[in-house]
mmCIF file with all atom_site columns, C-alpha atoms in Angstrom:
data_model
loop_
_atom_site.group_PDB
_atom_site.id
_atom_site.type_symbol
_atom_site.label_atom_id
_atom_site.label_alt_id
_atom_site.label_comp_id
_atom_site.label_asym_id
_atom_site.label_entity_id
_atom_site.label_seq_id
_atom_site.pdbx_PDB_ins_code
_atom_site.Cartn_x
_atom_site.Cartn_y
_atom_site.Cartn_z
_atom_site.occupancy
_atom_site.B_iso_or_equiv
_atom_site.pdbx_formal_charge
_atom_site.auth_seq_id
_atom_site.auth_comp_id
_atom_site.auth_asym_id
_atom_site.auth_atom_id
_atom_site.pdbx_PDB_model_num
ATOM 1   C CA . UNK A 1 1   ? 160.435 50.424  91.855 1.00 49.00 ? 1   UNK A CA 1
ATOM 2   C CA . UNK A 1 2   ? 162.100 52.706  94.369 1.00 52.00 ? 2   UNK A CA 1
ATOM 3   C CA . UNK A 1 3   ? 164.264 54.791  92.853 1.00 53.00 ? 3   UNK A CA 1
ATOM 4   C CA . UNK A 1 4   ? 163.435 58.956  93.186 1.00 52.00 ? 4   UNK A CA 1
ATOM 5   C CA . UNK A 1 5   ? 161.243 59.644  90.363 1.00 49.00 ? 5   UNK A CA 1
ATOM 6   C CA . UNK A 1 6   ? 160.799 55.567  88.916 1.00 55.00 ? 6   UNK A CA 1
ATOM 7   C CA . UNK A 1 7   ? 157.067 55.931  87.909 1.00 59.00 ? 7   UNK A CA 1
ATOM 8   C CA . UNK A 1 8   ? 157.912 59.669  86.017 1.00 59.00 ? 8   UNK A CA 1
ATOM 9   C CA . UNK A 1 9   ? 156.945 62.187  88.549 1.00 60.00 ? 9   UNK A CA 1
ATOM 10  C CA . UNK A 1 10  ? 160.480 64.119  87.641 1.00 57.00 ? 10  UNK A CA 1
ATOM 11  C CA . UNK A 1 11  ? 160.210 63.974  84.610 1.00 59.00 ? 11  UNK A CA 1
ATOM 12  C CA . UNK A 1 12  ? 157.075 65.122  84.000 1.00 62.00 ? 12  UNK A CA 1
ATOM 13  C CA . UNK A 1 13  ? 158.169 68.648  87.116 1.00 60.00 ? 13  UNK A CA 1
ATOM 14  C CA . UNK A 1 14  ? 161.418 69.041  85.115 1.00 58.00 ? 14  UNK A CA 1
ATOM 15  C CA . UNK A 1 15  ? 159.966 68.829  81.806 1.00 60.00 ? 15  UNK A CA 1
ATOM 16  C CA . UNK A 1 16  ? 157.107 72.035  82.514 1.00 62.00 ? 16  UNK A CA 1
ATOM 17  C CA . UNK A 1 17  ? 159.309 73.633  84.227 1.00 59.00 ? 17  UNK A CA 1
ATOM 18  C CA . UNK A 1 18  ? 162.126 73.749  80.951 1.00 55.00 ? 18  UNK A CA 1
ATOM 19  C CA . UNK A 1 19  ? 158.776 74.659  79.054 1.00 59.00 ? 19  UNK A CA 1
ATOM 20  C CA . UNK A 1 20  ? 157.954 77.719  81.375 1.00 57.00 ? 20  UNK A CA 1
ATOM 21  C CA . UNK A 1 21  ? 161.884 78.522  81.396 1.00 54.00 ? 21  UNK A CA 1
ATOM 22  C CA . UNK A 1 22  ? 161.163 78.453  77.046 1.00 54.00 ? 22  UNK A CA 1
ATOM 23  C CA . UNK A 1 23  ? 158.646 80.736  76.633 1.00 52.00 ? 23  UNK A CA 1
ATOM 24  C CA . UNK A 1 24  ? 160.678 84.210  75.308 1.00 55.00 ? 24  UNK A CA 1
ATOM 25  C CA . UNK A 1 25  ? 160.568 86.860  77.913 1.00 56.00 ? 25  UNK A CA 1
ATOM 26  C CA . UNK A 1 26  ? 159.907 90.302  75.211 1.00 52.00 ? 26  UNK A CA 1
ATOM 27  C CA . UNK A 1 27  ? 159.150 89.086  71.352 1.00 60.00 ? 27  UNK A CA 1
ATOM 28  C CA . UNK A 1 28  ? 159.835 92.324  69.762 1.00 79.00 ? 28  UNK A CA 1
ATOM 29  C CA . UNK A 1 29  ? 159.734 96.078  70.385 1.00 81.00 ? 29  UNK A CA 1
ATOM 30  C CA . UNK A 1 30  ? 156.204 96.472  70.445 1.00 83.00 ? 30  UNK A CA 1
ATOM 31  C CA . UNK A 1 31  ? 156.026 94.457  73.526 1.00 85.00 ? 31  UNK A CA 1
ATOM 32  C CA . UNK A 1 32  ? 158.410 97.905  75.725 1.00 87.00 ? 32  UNK A CA 1
ATOM 33  C CA . UNK A 1 33  ? 156.503 100.589 76.945 1.00 88.00 ? 33  UNK A CA 1
ATOM 34  C CA . UNK A 1 34  ? 156.647 103.842 74.996 1.00 87.00 ? 34  UNK A CA 1
ATOM 35  C CA . UNK A 1 35  ? 158.659 105.815 77.318 1.00 87.00 ? 35  UNK A CA 1
ATOM 36  C CA . UNK A 1 36  ? 161.126 103.398 77.101 1.00 89.00 ? 36  UNK A CA 1
ATOM 37  C CA . UNK A 1 37  ? 161.139 103.613 73.142 1.00 90.00 ? 37  UNK A CA 1
ATOM 38  C CA . UNK A 1 38  ? 161.939 107.355 73.077 1.00 91.00 ? 38  UNK A CA 1
ATOM 39  C CA . UNK A 1 39  ? 163.999 107.362 76.422 1.00 90.00 ? 39  UNK A CA 1
ATOM 40  C CA . UNK A 1 40  ? 166.395 104.768 75.503 1.00 90.00 ? 40  UNK A CA 1
ATOM 41  C CA . UNK A 1 41  ? 166.080 103.343 72.579 1.00 91.00 ? 41  UNK A CA 1
ATOM 42  C CA . UNK A 1 42  ? 165.485 105.970 69.752 1.00 93.00 ? 42  UNK A CA 1
ATOM 43  C CA . UNK A 1 43  ? 167.781 108.906 70.475 1.00 93.00 ? 43  UNK A CA 1
ATOM 44  C CA . UNK A 1 44  ? 170.755 106.670 69.474 1.00 92.00 ? 44  UNK A CA 1
ATOM 45  C CA . UNK A 1 45  ? 168.978 105.565 65.944 1.00 91.00 ? 45  UNK A CA 1
ATOM 46  C CA . UNK A 1 46  ? 169.188 108.116 63.427 1.00 93.00 ? 46  UNK A CA 1
ATOM 47  C CA . UNK A 1 47  ? 166.491 110.342 62.795 1.00 93.00 ? 47  UNK A CA 1
ATOM 48  C CA . UNK A 1 48  ? 165.521 109.300 59.955 1.00 90.00 ? 48  UNK A CA 1
ATOM 49  C CA . UNK A 1 49  ? 165.927 105.920 60.843 1.00 93.00 ? 49  UNK A CA 1
ATOM 50  C CA . UNK A 1 50  ? 162.840 107.027 62.670 1.00 92.00 ? 50  UNK A CA 1
ATOM 51  C CA . UNK A 1 51  ? 161.002 107.750 59.644 1.00 92.00 ? 51  UNK A CA 1
ATOM 52  C CA . UNK A 1 52  ? 160.926 104.114 58.590 1.00 92.00 ? 52  UNK A CA 1
ATOM 53  C CA . UNK A 1 53  ? 160.841 103.189 62.413 1.00 90.00 ? 53  UNK A CA 1
ATOM 54  C CA . UNK A 1 54  ? 157.052 105.077 62.058 1.00 90.00 ? 54  UNK A CA 1
ATOM 55  C CA . UNK A 1 55  ? 156.331 102.701 59.283 1.00 91.00 ? 55  UNK A CA 1
ATOM 56  C CA . UNK A 1 56  ? 156.013 99.722  61.820 1.00 89.00 ? 56  UNK A CA 1
ATOM 57  C CA . UNK A 1 57  ? 152.873 100.332 64.185 1.00 88.00 ? 57  UNK A CA 1
ATOM 58  C CA . UNK A 1 58  ? 150.112 103.202 64.811 1.00 87.00 ? 58  UNK A CA 1
ATOM 59  C CA . UNK A 1 59  ? 152.436 102.190 68.079 1.00 88.00 ? 59  UNK A CA 1
ATOM 60  C CA . UNK A 1 60  ? 155.477 103.064 66.581 1.00 90.00 ? 60  UNK A CA 1
ATOM 61  C CA . UNK A 1 61  ? 154.289 106.139 64.573 1.00 91.00 ? 61  UNK A CA 1
ATOM 62  C CA . UNK A 1 62  ? 152.536 107.853 67.780 1.00 89.00 ? 62  UNK A CA 1
ATOM 63  C CA . UNK A 1 63  ? 155.761 107.359 69.735 1.00 90.00 ? 63  UNK A CA 1
ATOM 64  C CA . UNK A 1 64  ? 158.071 109.139 67.445 1.00 92.00 ? 64  UNK A CA 1
ATOM 65  C CA . UNK A 1 65  ? 155.147 111.718 66.116 1.00 90.00 ? 65  UNK A CA 1
ATOM 66  C CA . UNK A 1 66  ? 153.105 112.313 69.727 1.00 87.00 ? 66  UNK A CA 1
ATOM 67  C CA . UNK A 1 67  ? 148.840 111.978 68.972 1.00 74.00 ? 67  UNK A CA 1
ATOM 68  C CA . UNK A 1 68  ? 146.528 113.104 65.900 1.00 58.00 ? 68  UNK A CA 1
ATOM 69  C CA . UNK A 1 69  ? 143.744 115.081 67.114 1.00 40.00 ? 69  UNK A CA 1
ATOM 70  C CA . UNK A 1 70  ? 141.765 111.851 66.115 1.00 43.00 ? 70  UNK A CA 1
ATOM 71  C CA . UNK A 1 71  ? 143.239 110.093 68.979 1.00 45.00 ? 71  UNK A CA 1
ATOM 72  C CA . UNK A 1 72  ? 142.967 113.241 71.387 1.00 43.00 ? 72  UNK A CA 1
ATOM 73  C CA . UNK A 1 73  ? 139.488 112.655 70.922 1.00 40.00 ? 73  UNK A CA 1
ATOM 74  C CA . UNK A 1 74  ? 139.177 109.040 71.622 1.00 46.00 ? 74  UNK A CA 1
ATOM 75  C CA . UNK A 1 75  ? 140.775 109.861 75.103 1.00 46.00 ? 75  UNK A CA 1
ATOM 76  C CA . UNK A 1 76  ? 138.207 112.695 76.065 1.00 43.00 ? 76  UNK A CA 1
ATOM 77  C CA . UNK A 1 77  ? 137.491 112.551 79.214 1.00 45.00 ? 77  UNK A CA 1
ATOM 78  C CA . UNK A 1 78  ? 139.597 110.170 80.340 1.00 45.00 ? 78  UNK A CA 1
ATOM 79  C CA . UNK A 1 79  ? 142.311 111.597 82.093 1.00 48.00 ? 79  UNK A CA 1
ATOM 80  C CA . UNK A 1 80  ? 144.814 108.959 82.587 1.00 44.00 ? 80  UNK A CA 1
ATOM 81  C CA . UNK A 1 81  ? 144.538 108.215 78.992 1.00 55.00 ? 81  UNK A CA 1
ATOM 82  C CA . UNK A 1 82  ? 145.268 112.089 78.355 1.00 61.00 ? 82  UNK A CA 1
ATOM 83  C CA . UNK A 1 83  ? 148.022 112.402 80.264 1.00 64.00 ? 83  UNK A CA 1
ATOM 84  C CA . UNK A 1 84  ? 149.990 109.662 78.260 1.00 62.00 ? 84  UNK A CA 1
ATOM 85  C CA . UNK A 1 85  ? 148.954 111.298 75.802 1.00 67.00 ? 85  UNK A CA 1
ATOM 86  C CA . UNK A 1 86  ? 150.565 114.401 76.453 1.00 71.00 ? 86  UNK A CA 1
ATOM 87  C CA . UNK A 1 87  ? 153.916 112.371 78.207 1.00 68.00 ? 87  UNK A CA 1
ATOM 88  C CA . UNK A 1 88  ? 153.639 110.765 74.988 1.00 69.00 ? 88  UNK A CA 1
ATOM 89  C CA . UNK A 1 89  ? 153.374 114.105 72.276 1.00 85.00 ? 89  UNK A CA 1
ATOM 90  C CA . UNK A 1 90  ? 156.216 115.624 74.931 1.00 88.00 ? 90  UNK A CA 1
ATOM 91  C CA . UNK A 1 91  ? 158.464 112.058 74.273 1.00 89.00 ? 91  UNK A CA 1
ATOM 92  C CA . UNK A 1 92  ? 158.112 112.992 70.620 1.00 90.00 ? 92  UNK A CA 1
ATOM 93  C CA . UNK A 1 93  ? 158.515 116.578 70.421 1.00 90.00 ? 93  UNK A CA 1
ATOM 94  C CA . UNK A 1 94  ? 162.321 115.638 72.677 1.00 91.00 ? 94  UNK A CA 1
ATOM 95  C CA . UNK A 1 95  ? 162.801 113.327 69.944 1.00 93.00 ? 95  UNK A CA 1
ATOM 96  C CA . UNK A 1 96  ? 162.693 115.612 66.766 1.00 93.00 ? 96  UNK A CA 1
ATOM 97  C CA . UNK A 1 97  ? 164.301 118.425 69.086 1.00 92.00 ? 97  UNK A CA 1
ATOM 98  C CA . UNK A 1 98  ? 167.965 116.091 69.574 1.00 93.00 ? 98  UNK A CA 1
ATOM 99  C CA . UNK A 1 99  ? 167.187 115.577 65.700 1.00 94.00 ? 99  UNK A CA 1
ATOM 100 C CA . UNK A 1 100 ? 167.737 119.657 65.315 1.00 94.00 ? 100 UNK A CA 1
ATOM 101 C CA . UNK A 1 101 ? 170.452 119.868 67.633 1.00 93.00 ? 101 UNK A CA 1
ATOM 102 C CA . UNK A 1 102 ? 172.249 116.707 66.498 1.00 94.00 ? 102 UNK A CA 1
ATOM 103 C CA . UNK A 1 103 ? 171.524 116.746 63.070 1.00 94.00 ? 103 UNK A CA 1
ATOM 104 C CA . UNK A 1 104 ? 171.299 120.581 62.096 1.00 93.00 ? 104 UNK A CA 1
ATOM 105 C CA . UNK A 1 105 ? 173.412 121.606 65.205 1.00 90.00 ? 105 UNK A CA 1
ATOM 106 C CA . UNK A 1 106 ? 171.759 123.511 66.825 1.00 89.00 ? 106 UNK A CA 1
ATOM 107 C CA . UNK A 1 107 ? 171.902 125.126 70.239 1.00 85.00 ? 107 UNK A CA 1
ATOM 108 C CA . UNK A 1 108 ? 171.025 122.063 72.714 1.00 78.00 ? 108 UNK A CA 1
ATOM 109 C CA . UNK A 1 109 ? 168.072 124.120 75.467 1.00 70.00 ? 109 UNK A CA 1
ATOM 110 C CA . UNK A 1 110 ? 169.622 123.921 79.140 1.00 69.00 ? 110 UNK A CA 1
ATOM 111 C CA . UNK A 1 111 ? 167.699 123.144 82.137 1.00 61.00 ? 111 UNK A CA 1
ATOM 112 C CA . UNK A 1 112 ? 163.745 123.631 81.835 1.00 57.00 ? 112 UNK A CA 1
ATOM 113 C CA . UNK A 1 113 ? 163.694 127.020 80.121 1.00 54.00 ? 113 UNK A CA 1
ATOM 114 C CA . UNK A 1 114 ? 160.516 126.403 77.882 1.00 55.00 ? 114 UNK A CA 1
ATOM 115 C CA . UNK A 1 115 ? 159.697 128.890 75.408 1.00 55.00 ? 115 UNK A CA 1
ATOM 116 C CA . UNK A 1 116 ? 163.263 130.562 75.154 1.00 57.00 ? 116 UNK A CA 1
ATOM 117 C CA . UNK A 1 117 ? 164.910 132.240 72.114 1.00 61.00 ? 117 UNK A CA 1
ATOM 118 C CA . UNK A 1 118 ? 167.032 129.005 71.512 1.00 63.00 ? 118 UNK A CA 1
ATOM 119 C CA . UNK A 1 119 ? 164.087 126.906 71.249 1.00 64.00 ? 119 UNK A CA 1
ATOM 120 C CA . UNK A 1 120 ? 162.478 129.207 68.903 1.00 74.00 ? 120 UNK A CA 1
ATOM 121 C CA . UNK A 1 121 ? 165.013 129.259 67.003 1.00 82.00 ? 121 UNK A CA 1
ATOM 122 C CA . UNK A 1 122 ? 164.625 125.829 66.592 1.00 85.00 ? 122 UNK A CA 1
ATOM 123 C CA . UNK A 1 123 ? 161.478 125.998 64.989 1.00 87.00 ? 123 UNK A CA 1
ATOM 124 C CA . UNK A 1 124 ? 162.426 128.980 62.046 1.00 88.00 ? 124 UNK A CA 1
ATOM 125 C CA . UNK A 1 125 ? 163.313 127.237 58.561 1.00 89.00 ? 125 UNK A CA 1
ATOM 126 C CA . UNK A 1 126 ? 162.998 127.890 55.339 1.00 87.00 ? 126 UNK A CA 1
ATOM 127 C CA . UNK A 1 127 ? 161.129 126.557 52.712 1.00 88.00 ? 127 UNK A CA 1
ATOM 128 C CA . UNK A 1 128 ? 163.551 125.581 50.145 1.00 87.00 ? 128 UNK A CA 1
ATOM 129 C CA . UNK A 1 129 ? 162.874 125.267 46.233 1.00 82.00 ? 129 UNK A CA 1
ATOM 130 C CA . UNK A 1 130 ? 163.666 121.489 45.558 1.00 78.00 ? 130 UNK A CA 1
ATOM 131 C CA . UNK A 1 131 ? 164.176 122.079 41.294 1.00 80.00 ? 131 UNK A CA 1
ATOM 132 C CA . UNK A 1 132 ? 168.032 123.241 40.236 1.00 73.00 ? 132 UNK A CA 1
ATOM 133 C CA . UNK A 1 133 ? 167.226 124.159 37.238 1.00 80.00 ? 133 UNK A CA 1
ATOM 134 C CA . UNK A 1 134 ? 164.672 126.652 38.094 1.00 83.00 ? 134 UNK A CA 1
ATOM 135 C CA . UNK A 1 135 ? 166.204 130.097 36.976 1.00 83.00 ? 135 UNK A CA 1
ATOM 136 C CA . UNK A 1 136 ? 163.375 132.599 38.101 1.00 85.00 ? 136 UNK A CA 1
ATOM 137 C CA . UNK A 1 137 ? 162.919 130.877 41.092 1.00 83.00 ? 137 UNK A CA 1
ATOM 138 C CA . UNK A 1 138 ? 165.946 130.924 43.761 1.00 83.00 ? 138 UNK A CA 1
ATOM 139 C CA . UNK A 1 139 ? 167.327 127.778 45.923 1.00 81.00 ? 139 UNK A CA 1
ATOM 140 C CA . UNK A 1 140 ? 166.282 129.604 49.270 1.00 85.00 ? 140 UNK A CA 1
ATOM 141 C CA . UNK A 1 141 ? 164.591 132.822 50.112 1.00 86.00 ? 141 UNK A CA 1
ATOM 142 C CA . UNK A 1 142 ? 164.320 135.362 53.457 1.00 86.00 ? 142 UNK A CA 1
ATOM 143 C CA . UNK A 1 143 ? 160.326 135.900 51.578 1.00 87.00 ? 143 UNK A CA 1
ATOM 144 C CA . UNK A 1 144 ? 160.312 131.341 52.176 1.00 89.00 ? 144 UNK A CA 1
ATOM 145 C CA . UNK A 1 145 ? 161.499 131.690 56.342 1.00 91.00 ? 145 UNK A CA 1
ATOM 146 C CA . UNK A 1 146 ? 158.957 130.390 58.520 1.00 92.00 ? 146 UNK A CA 1
ATOM 147 C CA . UNK A 1 147 ? 158.208 129.513 62.078 1.00 91.00 ? 147 UNK A CA 1
ATOM 148 C CA . UNK A 1 148 ? 157.189 125.830 62.162 1.00 92.00 ? 148 UNK A CA 1
ATOM 149 C CA . UNK A 1 149 ? 154.557 124.528 64.159 1.00 90.00 ? 149 UNK A CA 1
ATOM 150 C CA . UNK A 1 150 ? 156.409 121.548 65.437 1.00 89.00 ? 150 UNK A CA 1
ATOM 151 C CA . UNK A 1 151 ? 160.118 120.514 66.369 1.00 91.00 ? 151 UNK A CA 1
ATOM 152 C CA . UNK A 1 152 ? 159.432 117.878 63.116 1.00 92.00 ? 152 UNK A CA 1
ATOM 153 C CA . UNK A 1 153 ? 157.952 119.778 60.162 1.00 92.00 ? 153 UNK A CA 1
ATOM 154 C CA . UNK A 1 154 ? 161.566 122.613 60.808 1.00 93.00 ? 154 UNK A CA 1
ATOM 155 C CA . UNK A 1 155 ? 163.386 119.332 60.914 1.00 94.00 ? 155 UNK A CA 1
ATOM 156 C CA . UNK A 1 156 ? 161.546 117.737 57.799 1.00 93.00 ? 156 UNK A CA 1
ATOM 157 C CA . UNK A 1 157 ? 162.070 121.798 56.135 1.00 93.00 ? 157 UNK A CA 1
ATOM 158 C CA . UNK A 1 158 ? 166.196 121.877 57.773 1.00 93.00 ? 158 UNK A CA 1
ATOM 159 C CA . UNK A 1 159 ? 166.669 117.887 56.079 1.00 93.00 ? 159 UNK A CA 1
ATOM 160 C CA . UNK A 1 160 ? 164.647 118.710 52.727 1.00 90.00 ? 160 UNK A CA 1
ATOM 161 C CA . UNK A 1 161 ? 167.784 121.844 52.597 1.00 90.00 ? 161 UNK A CA 1
ATOM 162 C CA . UNK A 1 162 ? 170.114 119.298 53.579 1.00 91.00 ? 162 UNK A CA 1
ATOM 163 C CA . UNK A 1 163 ? 168.938 116.843 50.860 1.00 89.00 ? 163 UNK A CA 1
ATOM 164 C CA . UNK A 1 164 ? 168.699 119.696 48.044 1.00 85.00 ? 164 UNK A CA 1
ATOM 165 C CA . UNK A 1 165 ? 172.328 121.812 49.038 1.00 84.00 ? 165 UNK A CA 1
ATOM 166 C CA . UNK A 1 166 ? 174.157 117.979 49.083 1.00 82.00 ? 166 UNK A CA 1
ATOM 167 C CA . UNK A 1 167 ? 172.708 116.431 46.077 1.00 75.00 ? 167 UNK A CA 1
ATOM 168 C CA . UNK A 1 168 ? 175.630 116.406 44.058 1.00 62.00 ? 168 UNK A CA 1
ATOM 169 C CA . UNK A 1 169 ? 177.784 114.816 46.720 1.00 63.00 ? 169 UNK A CA 1
ATOM 170 C CA . UNK A 1 170 ? 174.830 111.891 47.788 1.00 55.00 ? 170 UNK A CA 1
ATOM 171 C CA . UNK A 1 171 ? 174.592 111.639 43.117 1.00 53.00 ? 171 UNK A CA 1
#
């Protein structure tokens, strides 16, 4: 009985180490930091898929759309929470500006230009009449041009126009 480990000590040590190795490192996107998801994953997915992605959890909704007023009020008085929310809101805004550039060929911002003509043009959009059989109201009208409050709202209205214009092509 002078064989090393014949008493089972080595097998117990190896068994416990194997159990530690078999534990998954990350089971889902939920485990990743928001900044990683927003900057390294979502830009490579279509904007319409973002809409499905946001339904998975509140965390994913906030990555795609930023924080709503209720969430901002809950963080009131907590500078760290407010700063994190502001950063996530900026990430959300950057995603939708990317969608406007990628999907509708708006000019991409250059450098740190905050509110130049390029950005304000991105927020210009048009309400469309989705009823193709409406003979009284036109599909698009200059009176329906407005400035969207967010890049997402702008993208959403351009998406509606895109769907209406290509309705015949897609059945």
